Tab-separated table of C-alpha atoms in Angstrom:
chain	number	residue	atom	x	y	z
B	1	MET	CA	0.000	0.000	0.000
B	2	LEU	CA	2.847	2.379	0.812
B	3	GLU	CA	4.920	1.460	-2.233
B	4	GLY	CA	5.699	4.423	-4.492
B	5	ARG	CA	6.055	4.324	-8.243
B	6	GLY	CA	9.223	6.407	-8.213
B	7	SER	CA	9.983	9.587	-10.126
B	8	THR	CA	12.977	11.307	-11.646
B	9	LEU	CA	14.408	14.516	-10.251
B	10	GLU	CA	13.718	16.237	-13.567
B	11	ARG	CA	10.012	15.332	-13.451
B	12	ILE	CA	9.675	16.523	-9.857
B	13	VAL	CA	11.322	19.873	-10.671
B	14	VAL	CA	9.167	20.346	-13.773
B	15	VAL	CA	5.936	19.608	-11.886
B	16	LEU	CA	6.819	21.892	-8.967
B	17	THR	CA	7.933	24.850	-11.082
B	18	THR	CA	5.746	24.753	-14.186
B	19	ASP	CA	2.564	22.882	-13.255
B	20	THR	CA	-0.412	24.362	-11.425
B	21	ALA	CA	-0.101	21.524	-8.899
B	22	GLY	CA	3.200	22.928	-7.614
B	23	ILE	CA	4.507	26.280	-6.450
B	24	TYR	CA	2.546	28.347	-8.971
B	25	GLY	CA	-0.847	26.917	-8.193
B	26	ILE	CA	-4.084	28.130	-6.633
B	27	PRO	CA	-2.465	29.179	-3.309
B	28	ILE	CA	-0.042	31.641	-4.897
B	29	GLY	CA	-2.786	32.905	-7.204
B	30	VAL	CA	-5.061	33.609	-4.251
B	31	ALA	CA	-2.207	35.262	-2.319
B	32	ALA	CA	-1.523	37.559	-5.286
B	33	THR	CA	-5.171	38.592	-5.644
B	34	TYR	CA	-7.404	38.231	-2.591
B	35	ILE	CA	-4.957	37.899	0.285
B	36	ILE	CA	-2.773	40.905	-0.531
B	37	VAL	CA	-5.834	43.144	-0.672
B	38	PHE	CA	-7.008	41.948	2.721
B	39	THR	CA	-3.571	42.314	4.310
B	40	ILE	CA	-3.525	45.946	3.127
B	41	PHE	CA	-7.085	46.336	4.441
B	42	GLY	CA	-5.974	44.929	7.806
B	43	ALA	CA	-2.968	47.271	7.900
B	44	LEU	CA	-5.228	50.259	7.142
B	45	LEU	CA	-7.562	49.239	9.967
B	46	SER	CA	-4.619	48.942	12.348
B	47	ASN	CA	-2.933	52.228	11.434
B	48	PHE	CA	-6.181	54.205	11.477
B	49	GLY	CA	-6.985	53.018	15.007
B	50	ALA	CA	-9.367	50.092	14.543
B	51	GLY	CA	-7.625	48.129	17.294
B	52	ASP	CA	-8.311	50.803	19.876
B	53	PHE	CA	-11.911	51.160	18.667
B	54	PHE	CA	-12.568	47.425	18.809
B	55	PHE	CA	-11.135	47.259	22.329
B	56	GLN	CA	-13.181	50.233	23.523
B	57	LEU	CA	-16.305	48.735	21.963
B	58	SER	CA	-15.633	45.330	23.503
B	59	VAL	CA	-15.150	46.814	26.965
B	60	ARG	CA	-18.317	48.916	26.680
B	61	CYS	CA	-20.411	45.963	25.510
B	62	THR	CA	-19.277	43.792	28.432
B	63	ARG	CA	-19.146	46.434	31.164
B	64	GLY	CA	-20.925	45.428	34.364
B	65	LEU	CA	-20.947	41.729	33.460
B	66	ARG	CA	-19.227	39.008	35.417
B	67	ALA	CA	-15.876	38.211	33.769
B	68	ALA	CA	-16.117	41.487	31.842
B	69	SER	CA	-12.422	41.556	30.917
B	70	ALA	CA	-12.444	37.971	29.638
B	71	LYS	CA	-15.622	38.536	27.617
B	72	ALA	CA	-14.138	41.740	26.215
B	73	ALA	CA	-11.026	39.753	25.284
B	74	VAL	CA	-13.147	37.189	23.445
B	75	LEU	CA	-15.022	39.882	21.527
B	76	PHE	CA	-11.879	41.926	20.830
B	77	SER	CA	-9.934	38.904	19.576
B	78	THR	CA	-12.849	37.915	17.354
B	79	LEU	CA	-12.971	41.300	15.660
B	80	ILE	CA	-9.208	41.443	15.149
B	81	GLY	CA	-8.716	37.760	14.379
B	82	MET	CA	-11.011	37.581	11.377
B	83	VAL	CA	-8.743	39.931	9.415
B	84	SER	CA	-5.368	38.840	10.798
B	85	GLY	CA	-5.062	35.439	9.096
B	86	SER	CA	-2.899	34.021	11.905
B	87	ALA	CA	-3.973	32.755	15.317
B	88	ALA	CA	-0.509	33.136	16.827
B	89	GLY	CA	-0.172	36.619	15.309
B	90	ASN	CA	-3.555	37.570	16.693
B	91	VAL	CA	-2.482	36.479	20.183
B	92	ALA	CA	0.674	38.571	19.868
B	93	VAL	CA	-1.362	41.652	18.907
B	94	THR	CA	-4.317	41.397	21.287
B	95	GLY	CA	-2.846	39.323	24.119
B	96	THR	CA	-0.532	42.079	25.316
B	97	VAL	CA	-3.651	44.123	26.099
B	98	THR	CA	-6.176	41.505	27.229
B	99	ILE	CA	-4.104	39.015	29.244
B	100	PRO	CA	-2.831	41.488	31.906
B	101	ILE	CA	-6.384	42.822	32.382
B	102	MET	CA	-7.775	39.307	32.863
B	103	LYS	CA	-5.032	38.530	35.378
B	104	ARG	CA	-5.896	41.669	37.350
B	105	GLU	CA	-9.563	40.676	37.368
B	106	GLY	CA	-8.735	37.400	39.107
B	107	TYR	CA	-7.998	34.799	36.436
B	108	ALA	CA	-4.926	32.636	36.924
B	109	PRO	CA	-2.155	33.318	34.369
B	110	HIS	CA	-2.704	30.017	32.530
B	111	GLN	CA	-6.469	30.643	32.424
B	112	ALA	CA	-6.058	34.161	30.994
B	113	ALA	CA	-3.598	32.884	28.372
B	114	SER	CA	-5.912	29.999	27.449
B	115	ILE	CA	-8.917	32.283	26.983
B	116	GLU	CA	-6.911	34.554	24.694
B	117	ALA	CA	-5.533	31.610	22.681
B	118	VAL	CA	-9.005	30.140	22.156
B	119	ALA	CA	-10.558	33.465	21.160
B	120	SER	CA	-7.723	34.298	18.759
B	121	THR	CA	-7.994	30.891	17.112
B	122	GLY	CA	-11.737	31.283	16.587
B	123	GLY	CA	-11.206	34.487	14.642
B	124	GLN	CA	-10.044	32.328	11.718
B	125	ILE	CA	-13.558	30.903	11.263
B	126	MET	CA	-15.515	34.103	11.838
B	127	PRO	CA	-17.129	35.664	8.738
B	128	PRO	CA	-16.910	37.880	6.776
B	129	VAL	CA	-13.134	37.606	6.273
B	130	MET	CA	-12.195	34.308	8.034
B	131	GLY	CA	-8.484	34.871	7.603
B	132	ALA	CA	-7.046	33.943	4.224
B	133	ALA	CA	-7.679	30.206	3.953
B	134	ALA	CA	-11.409	30.613	3.300
B	135	PHE	CA	-10.701	32.372	-0.020
B	136	ILE	CA	-8.583	29.413	-1.080
B	137	MET	CA	-11.389	27.067	-0.037
B	138	ALA	CA	-13.825	28.903	-2.298
B	139	GLU	CA	-11.394	28.557	-5.205
B	140	ILE	CA	-10.684	24.853	-4.642
B	141	VAL	CA	-14.299	23.833	-4.016
B	142	GLY	CA	-15.547	26.059	-6.832
B	143	VAL	CA	-18.274	27.892	-4.918
B	144	PRO	CA	-18.862	31.607	-4.308
B	145	TYR	CA	-17.165	32.982	-1.212
B	146	THR	CA	-20.589	33.902	0.161
B	147	SER	CA	-21.405	30.172	0.307
B	148	VAL	CA	-18.345	29.609	2.485
B	149	MET	CA	-19.428	32.530	4.682
B	150	ALA	CA	-22.950	31.158	5.038
B	151	ALA	CA	-21.631	27.734	6.037
B	152	ALA	CA	-19.300	29.259	8.625
B	153	ILE	CA	-21.766	31.547	10.414
B	154	LEU	CA	-23.424	29.127	12.837
B	155	PRO	CA	-20.269	27.122	13.760
B	156	ALA	CA	-18.450	30.414	14.389
B	157	LEU	CA	-21.252	31.755	16.588
B	158	LEU	CA	-21.350	28.469	18.495
B	159	PHE	CA	-17.575	28.611	18.963
B	160	PHE	CA	-17.682	32.061	20.486
B	161	GLY	CA	-20.891	31.388	22.365
B	162	SER	CA	-19.132	28.457	23.996
B	163	ALA	CA	-16.127	30.674	24.791
B	164	PHE	CA	-18.395	33.259	26.452
B	165	VAL	CA	-20.073	30.579	28.571
B	166	VAL	CA	-16.737	29.024	29.539
B	167	VAL	CA	-15.244	32.313	30.764
B	168	HIS	CA	-18.447	33.142	32.629
B	169	LEU	CA	-18.616	29.776	34.399
B	170	GLN	CA	-14.893	29.935	35.168
B	171	ALA	CA	-15.521	33.316	36.804
B	172	VAL	CA	-18.374	31.820	38.839
B	173	LYS	CA	-16.137	28.927	39.886
B	174	SER	CA	-13.274	31.284	40.834
B	175	GLY	CA	-15.567	33.669	42.708
B	176	ILE	CA	-14.894	36.630	40.389
B	177	ALA	CA	-17.659	39.185	41.009
B	178	PRO	CA	-19.120	41.553	38.395
B	179	ASN	CA	-17.059	44.703	38.037
B	180	THR	CA	-18.696	47.927	36.951
B	181	GLY	CA	-15.375	49.639	36.480
B	182	THR	CA	-13.453	49.767	33.226
B	183	THR	CA	-9.873	50.271	32.198
B	184	ALA	CA	-10.874	52.424	29.244
B	185	SER	CA	-12.091	56.018	29.230
B	186	GLU	CA	-15.526	56.809	30.579
B	187	GLU	CA	-16.998	57.861	27.253
B	188	PRO	CA	-20.566	56.671	26.603
B	189	LEU	CA	-21.060	53.795	24.190
B	190	LEU	CA	-22.666	56.122	21.627
B	191	ASN	CA	-19.541	58.302	21.492
B	192	VAL	CA	-17.345	55.251	21.002
B	193	VAL	CA	-19.561	54.046	18.149
B	194	LEU	CA	-19.549	57.490	16.494
B	195	LYS	CA	-15.754	57.655	16.652
B	196	GLY	CA	-15.573	54.227	15.082
B	197	ALA	CA	-18.079	55.045	12.331
B	198	PRO	CA	-15.443	54.724	9.533
B	199	PHE	CA	-14.595	51.188	10.654
B	200	ILE	CA	-18.236	50.191	10.959
B	201	ALA	CA	-18.954	51.650	7.522
B	202	ALA	CA	-15.965	49.809	6.029
B	203	PHE	CA	-17.084	46.438	7.390
B	204	GLY	CA	-20.664	47.178	6.373
B	205	THR	CA	-19.514	47.907	2.836
B	206	LEU	CA	-17.433	44.732	2.725
B	207	ILE	CA	-20.269	42.475	3.876
B	208	THR	CA	-22.960	44.187	1.777
B	209	MET	CA	-20.990	44.047	-1.459
B	210	MET	CA	-20.072	40.387	-1.006
B	211	LEU	CA	-23.704	39.523	-0.299
B	212	MET	CA	-24.633	41.420	-3.477
B	213	GLY	CA	-22.354	39.120	-5.466
B	214	PHE	CA	-19.271	41.297	-5.912
B	215	SER	CA	-15.901	39.561	-5.703
B	216	PRO	CA	-13.962	39.731	-2.412
B	217	PHE	CA	-11.314	41.725	-4.281
B	218	MET	CA	-13.775	44.433	-5.351
B	219	ALA	CA	-15.601	44.445	-2.005
B	220	SER	CA	-12.378	44.898	-0.026
B	221	LEU	CA	-11.193	47.638	-2.395
B	222	TRP	CA	-14.370	49.646	-1.847
B	223	ALA	CA	-14.203	48.953	1.900
B	224	MET	CA	-10.735	50.504	1.969
B	225	LEU	CA	-11.964	53.564	0.063
B	226	VAL	CA	-14.882	53.943	2.506
B	227	LEU	CA	-12.490	53.670	5.457
B	228	VAL	CA	-10.086	56.303	4.113
B	229	THR	CA	-12.941	58.638	3.081
B	230	GLY	CA	-14.591	58.218	6.481
B	231	ASP	CA	-11.384	59.213	8.239
B	232	ILE	CA	-11.122	62.332	6.070
B	233	VAL	CA	-14.721	63.293	6.817
B	234	ARG	CA	-14.311	62.667	10.556
B	235	ASN	CA	-11.048	64.623	10.911
B	236	ARG	CA	-11.846	67.161	8.148
B	237	ARG	CA	-8.288	67.272	6.902
B	238	ILE	CA	-5.690	65.590	4.719
B	239	ASP	CA	-2.256	66.128	6.217
B	240	LYS	CA	1.129	64.448	6.452
B	241	VAL	CA	-0.078	62.112	9.195
B	242	PHE	CA	-2.922	60.909	6.984
B	243	ALA	CA	-0.575	60.370	4.029
B	244	TRP	CA	1.890	58.538	6.273
B	245	LYS	CA	-0.846	56.187	7.502
B	246	VAL	CA	-1.926	55.338	3.951
B	247	VAL	CA	1.603	54.789	2.620
B	248	THR	CA	2.660	52.801	5.692
B	249	SER	CA	-0.438	50.609	5.494
B	250	ILE	CA	0.217	49.746	1.844
B	251	SER	CA	3.852	48.981	2.661
B	252	GLU	CA	3.015	46.867	5.717
B	253	GLY	CA	0.276	44.987	3.865
B	254	ALA	CA	2.593	44.223	0.960
B	255	ARG	CA	5.355	43.041	3.295
B	256	SER	CA	3.053	40.855	5.388
B	257	VAL	CA	1.739	39.052	2.308
B	258	VAL	CA	5.300	37.939	1.546
B	259	THR	CA	5.258	35.645	4.582
B	260	ILE	CA	1.856	34.272	3.632
B	261	SER	CA	2.980	33.788	0.032
B	262	ALA	CA	6.055	31.877	1.210
B	263	ALA	CA	3.795	29.600	3.240
B	264	CYS	CA	1.527	29.153	0.209
B	265	ALA	CA	4.506	28.290	-1.982
B	266	ALA	CA	5.803	25.804	0.592
B	267	ALA	CA	2.366	24.231	0.840
B	268	GLY	CA	2.323	24.060	-2.958
B	269	ILE	CA	5.629	22.166	-2.890
B	270	ILE	CA	4.235	19.710	-0.334
B	271	ALA	CA	1.031	19.254	-2.334
B	272	GLY	CA	3.037	18.818	-5.543
B	273	VAL	CA	5.294	16.170	-4.019
B	274	LEU	CA	2.273	14.342	-2.616
B	275	GLY	CA	0.762	14.399	-6.092
B	276	VAL	CA	3.907	13.241	-7.913
B	277	THR	CA	4.569	10.377	-5.510
B	278	GLY	CA	0.923	9.415	-5.193
B	279	LEU	CA	1.103	9.565	-1.397
B	280	GLY	CA	-1.722	12.101	-1.217
B	281	SER	CA	-4.288	9.780	-2.741
B	282	LYS	CA	-2.906	6.870	-0.722
B	283	ILE	CA	-3.488	8.680	2.581
B	284	ALA	CA	-7.097	9.204	1.557
B	285	THR	CA	-7.319	5.530	0.588
B	286	LEU	CA	-5.740	4.462	3.887
B	287	ILE	CA	-8.357	6.426	5.819
B	288	ASP	CA	-11.060	4.799	3.706
B	289	LEU	CA	-9.653	1.289	4.268
B	290	ALA	CA	-8.970	1.782	7.987
B	291	SER	CA	-12.510	3.024	8.571
B	292	GLY	CA	-14.018	-0.006	6.813
B	293	GLY	CA	-16.491	2.313	5.105
B	294	TYR	CA	-17.933	3.570	8.418
B	295	LEU	CA	-18.271	7.354	8.253
B	296	LEU	CA	-17.789	7.939	11.991
B	297	LEU	CA	-14.441	6.125	11.987
B	298	ALA	CA	-13.391	7.951	8.820
B	299	LEU	CA	-14.233	11.271	10.457
B	300	PHE	CA	-12.205	10.338	13.536
B	301	PHE	CA	-9.147	9.324	11.477
B	302	THR	CA	-9.545	12.496	9.417
B	303	MET	CA	-9.670	14.602	12.578
B	304	VAL	CA	-6.461	13.056	13.932
B	305	THR	CA	-4.694	13.422	10.583
B	306	SER	CA	-5.836	17.028	10.202
B	307	ILE	CA	-4.652	18.043	13.662
B	308	ILE	CA	-1.261	16.359	13.217
B	309	LEU	CA	-0.678	17.856	9.751
B	310	GLY	CA	-1.884	21.275	10.963
B	311	MET	CA	0.436	21.483	13.962
B	312	GLY	CA	3.074	24.155	13.623
B	313	LEU	CA	1.744	25.487	10.325
B	314	PRO	CA	-0.069	28.747	9.554
B	315	THR	CA	-3.789	28.258	8.955
B	316	THR	CA	-3.485	28.831	5.206
B	317	ALA	CA	-0.688	26.301	4.697
B	318	ALA	CA	-2.402	23.768	6.964
B	319	TYR	CA	-5.657	23.939	5.027
B	320	LEU	CA	-3.902	23.629	1.663
B	321	ILE	CA	-2.252	20.378	2.701
B	322	LEU	CA	-5.417	19.032	4.305
B	323	ALA	CA	-7.541	19.889	1.261
B	324	THR	CA	-5.139	17.944	-0.931
B	325	VAL	CA	-4.460	14.957	1.306
B	326	VAL	CA	-7.396	14.384	3.650
B	327	ALA	CA	-10.599	15.922	2.275
B	328	PRO	CA	-10.849	13.486	-0.689
B	329	ALA	CA	-11.291	10.595	1.768
B	330	LEU	CA	-14.491	12.142	3.120
B	331	VAL	CA	-15.783	13.020	-0.328
B	332	LYS	CA	-15.272	9.373	-1.344
B	333	LEU	CA	-17.564	8.339	1.538
B	334	GLY	CA	-20.356	10.623	0.336
B	335	VAL	CA	-19.746	13.759	2.393
B	336	PRO	CA	-20.583	16.915	0.384
B	337	VAL	CA	-17.467	18.624	-0.955
B	338	LEU	CA	-17.921	21.922	0.935
B	339	THR	CA	-18.715	20.083	4.176
B	340	ALA	CA	-15.623	17.871	3.794
B	341	HIS	CA	-13.362	20.856	3.172
B	342	PHE	CA	-14.887	22.810	6.037
B	343	PHE	CA	-14.357	19.771	8.296
B	344	VAL	CA	-10.595	19.675	7.660
B	345	PHE	CA	-10.359	23.492	7.657
B	346	TYR	CA	-11.916	23.599	11.127
B	347	TYR	CA	-9.433	21.114	12.571
B	348	GLY	CA	-6.581	22.842	10.776
B	349	CYS	CA	-7.547	26.017	12.641
B	350	ILE	CA	-7.896	24.510	16.116
B	351	SER	CA	-4.613	22.611	15.735
B	352	THR	CA	-3.015	25.890	16.893
B	353	ILE	CA	-4.372	25.234	20.408
B	354	THR	CA	-4.000	21.432	20.396
B	355	PRO	CA	-1.016	20.039	22.332
B	356	PRO	CA	1.718	18.998	21.967
B	357	VAL	CA	2.385	21.670	19.309
B	358	ALA	CA	0.048	24.589	19.994
B	359	LEU	CA	1.534	27.800	18.594
B	360	ALA	CA	-1.242	30.152	19.751
B	361	SER	CA	-1.123	28.704	23.271
B	362	TYR	CA	2.655	29.030	23.401
B	363	VAL	CA	2.563	32.699	22.436
B	364	ALA	CA	-0.199	33.402	24.968
B	365	GLY	CA	1.672	31.510	27.692
B	366	GLY	CA	4.778	33.586	27.039
B	367	ILE	CA	2.830	36.831	27.404
B	368	ALA	CA	1.096	35.624	30.591
B	369	GLY	CA	4.257	34.199	32.150
B	370	ALA	CA	2.569	30.802	32.538
B	371	ASP	CA	3.627	27.219	31.848
B	372	VAL	CA	3.035	26.843	28.107
B	373	ASN	CA	2.098	23.165	28.397
B	374	LYS	CA	-0.499	23.973	31.047
B	375	VAL	CA	-1.827	26.736	28.822
B	376	GLY	CA	-2.050	24.327	25.882
B	377	TRP	CA	-4.060	21.689	27.732
B	378	THR	CA	-6.294	24.286	29.398
B	379	ALA	CA	-7.011	25.971	26.051
B	380	ALA	CA	-7.824	22.583	24.493
B	381	SER	CA	-10.281	21.862	27.318
B	382	TYR	CA	-11.903	25.311	26.987
B	383	ALA	CA	-12.376	24.629	23.274
B	384	ALA	CA	-13.679	21.079	23.772
B	385	THR	CA	-16.905	21.971	21.964
B	386	SER	CA	-14.847	22.763	18.866
B	387	PHE	CA	-13.585	19.191	18.659
B	388	VAL	CA	-17.178	17.948	18.470
B	389	LEU	CA	-18.772	20.578	16.210
B	390	PRO	CA	-17.289	19.330	12.901
B	391	PHE	CA	-18.733	15.861	13.545
B	392	ALA	CA	-22.073	17.472	14.335
B	393	PHE	CA	-22.300	19.488	11.125
B	394	VAL	CA	-21.402	16.445	9.004
B	395	TYR	CA	-24.352	14.539	10.472
B	396	GLY	CA	-26.586	17.617	10.770
B	397	PRO	CA	-26.533	19.782	7.611
B	398	GLY	CA	-28.602	22.400	9.437
B	399	LEU	CA	-25.483	23.502	11.327
B	400	LEU	CA	-23.977	24.634	8.006
B	401	MET	CA	-27.323	26.110	6.915
B	402	ASN	CA	-27.612	23.388	4.248
B	403	GLY	CA	-30.897	21.909	5.471
B	404	SER	CA	-34.490	23.035	5.234
B	405	LEU	CA	-35.670	26.138	7.074
B	406	GLY	CA	-37.101	24.025	9.885
B	407	ALA	CA	-33.933	21.921	10.178
B	408	ASN	CA	-31.782	25.049	10.278
B	409	ALA	CA	-33.943	26.594	13.021
B	410	ILE	CA	-33.861	23.415	15.119
B	411	ALA	CA	-30.088	23.195	14.620
B	412	VAL	CA	-29.610	26.714	15.977
B	413	VAL	CA	-31.623	26.051	19.145
B	414	THR	CA	-30.352	22.570	19.970
B	415	ALA	CA	-26.722	23.403	19.167
B	416	ALA	CA	-26.832	26.522	21.356
B	417	ILE	CA	-28.145	24.536	24.327
B	418	GLY	CA	-25.684	21.755	23.534
B	419	THR	CA	-22.641	24.049	23.611
B	420	PHE	CA	-23.859	25.465	26.937
B	421	ALA	CA	-24.175	21.956	28.372
B	422	VAL	CA	-20.676	20.987	27.186
B	423	ALA	CA	-19.278	24.183	28.752
B	424	VAL	CA	-20.922	23.264	32.052
B	425	ALA	CA	-19.272	19.842	31.852
B	426	ILE	CA	-15.849	21.357	31.085
B	427	ILE	CA	-15.805	23.873	33.948
B	428	GLY	CA	-17.821	21.727	36.361
B	429	THR	CA	-19.944	24.618	37.594
B	430	LEU	CA	-23.432	25.959	36.978
B	431	SER	CA	-24.495	28.019	39.956
B	432	ARG	CA	-22.318	25.840	42.193
B	433	PRO	CA	-19.556	23.205	41.749
B	434	LEU	CA	-20.917	19.976	40.282
B	435	SER	CA	-19.912	16.398	41.030
B	436	ALA	CA	-18.119	14.275	38.459
B	437	SER	CA	-21.267	12.268	37.737
B	438	VAL	CA	-23.350	15.405	37.116
B	439	ARG	CA	-20.610	16.796	34.839
B	440	ALA	CA	-20.666	13.545	32.865
B	441	LEU	CA	-24.449	13.866	32.602
B	442	ALA	CA	-24.044	17.421	31.237
B	443	ALA	CA	-21.458	16.214	28.714
B	444	VAL	CA	-23.772	13.477	27.425
B	445	ALA	CA	-26.636	15.985	27.217
B	446	GLY	CA	-24.489	18.386	25.222
B	447	LEU	CA	-23.355	15.719	22.762
B	448	CYS	CA	-26.938	14.537	22.235
B	449	LEU	CA	-28.043	18.108	21.501
B	450	LEU	CA	-25.149	18.826	19.145
B	451	PHE	CA	-25.825	15.752	17.010
B	452	GLN	CA	-28.973	16.629	15.133
B	453	GLY	CA	-32.097	14.502	15.375
B	454	TRP	CA	-35.432	14.546	17.177
B	455	LEU	CA	-34.628	11.590	19.433
B	456	SER	CA	-31.136	12.782	20.397
B	457	ALA	CA	-32.448	16.325	20.981
B	458	ALA	CA	-35.210	15.045	23.258
B	459	ILE	CA	-32.767	12.907	25.244
B	460	GLY	CA	-30.329	15.816	25.499
B	461	ILE	CA	-32.952	18.257	26.748
B	462	VAL	CA	-34.221	15.793	29.384
B	463	LEU	CA	-30.673	15.112	30.616
B	464	PHE	CA	-29.761	18.798	30.765
B	465	LEU	CA	-32.959	19.653	32.620
B	466	ALA	CA	-31.934	16.980	35.123
B	467	VAL	CA	-28.557	18.728	35.520
B	468	VAL	CA	-30.275	22.071	36.103
B	469	ALA	CA	-32.687	20.474	38.628
B	470	ILE	CA	-29.798	18.913	40.561
B	471	ASP	CA	-27.974	22.242	40.599
B	472	ARG	CA	-31.068	24.120	41.819
B	473	ALA	CA	-31.752	21.516	44.499
B	474	HIS	CA	-28.506	22.461	46.258
B	475	PRO	CA	-28.077	26.247	46.626
B	476	ALA	CA	-24.606	27.618	46.024
B	477	THR	CA	-23.569	28.139	49.672
B	478	SER	CA	-20.189	26.509	49.320
B	479	ASN	CA	-18.643	29.444	47.450
B	480	PRO	CA	-18.650	32.517	49.694
B	481	LYS	CA	-17.143	34.733	46.970
B	482	ARG	CA	-20.119	34.309	44.681
B	483	THR	CA	-22.360	37.366	44.435
């Protein structure tokens, strides 16, 4: 099975340098068109103050809530992460602000670092931008980018909904009380929104134009023009500072795409070698043979393969390899093409917080001054729902908005309750600490609710109601810090 047919050095060089299956393939083409425009767009947002606006907005939206700093970190990292294209890079940008604040609020260093790593990783699957890999997915699968966005909406919302619940329950467990104070200025929310009007208008333009059918290239170009024009209107001047911001943003965006392009070229080399040797198709065949034709086993083997291949690689490069090597195995078993590619893309993203090689967790641990291995395992536990979601949307098309209207609506409700139940099982707290048996009951309830179906949903709801009843039957008197 593992025997190769052999190839000459000349043939390998020719394929890698002249064929579209090598260096100059779809990845480099996407980097030269879509990705470079979005890196410039991200640099413009950064230099014109979008980071500060997003942070101010996040703090205002979560002010007065329990775990306000952690929830602000989740929201802030989401907004920044969807245009950054790198989970580890997102941690480096946002973690220096959010992690110290979470530590001051009462989170342990490894908990603060884990929350930031999870939130930064989730930014890669959050529409409308979804990093850079989603554009490549649209090209490979041959569907409009809006179809990829539509499929990603509910899983992304469930990911961040789970993160919000996890940080809230962790705050309850640690006795962190609601804090009405804020580290930002005391400006009202309306003033913050008005100051950020150019950024809101830019994102609104981007989303609206893509929904209208314009290409991501054209939509991002107009979004940049709206952003620059909005800044001129707000400040009522064009001076040297404005010109410096524009020129610097173009320069930074062009430079940052070089790194991404190098990763795309390297992934093209790997994909080309896999194609020349035939190993790529053999890995897909091995998964098919090892699973014996059973979809659940094939999904499990695909998950393990995707996480291992994605470790240590940028999201874009990880997805390119997975799309070439692993996704065909699922398609062969009857999984729709977009669903199969989204399955491997999802695991390629969360490989950045999966030990033993978890780049986003390592960066966050360094900023927090915590044990990086402890951060990695804690982040993986906080994101436990994410390891289940891809299985759920393969068996339940409603989670990717591919079912009927009724199926989609049921998927939203049951999946939301399911992610909450899984979060309760992870942290082991509802209104009070729960026993191991009750946590196991919550985990089973969450899994039943995530996997779509009337019977499983009914069982899940009954089990979770039992968890809630047990929690309510014993008031939370054991935690004196709770308010």
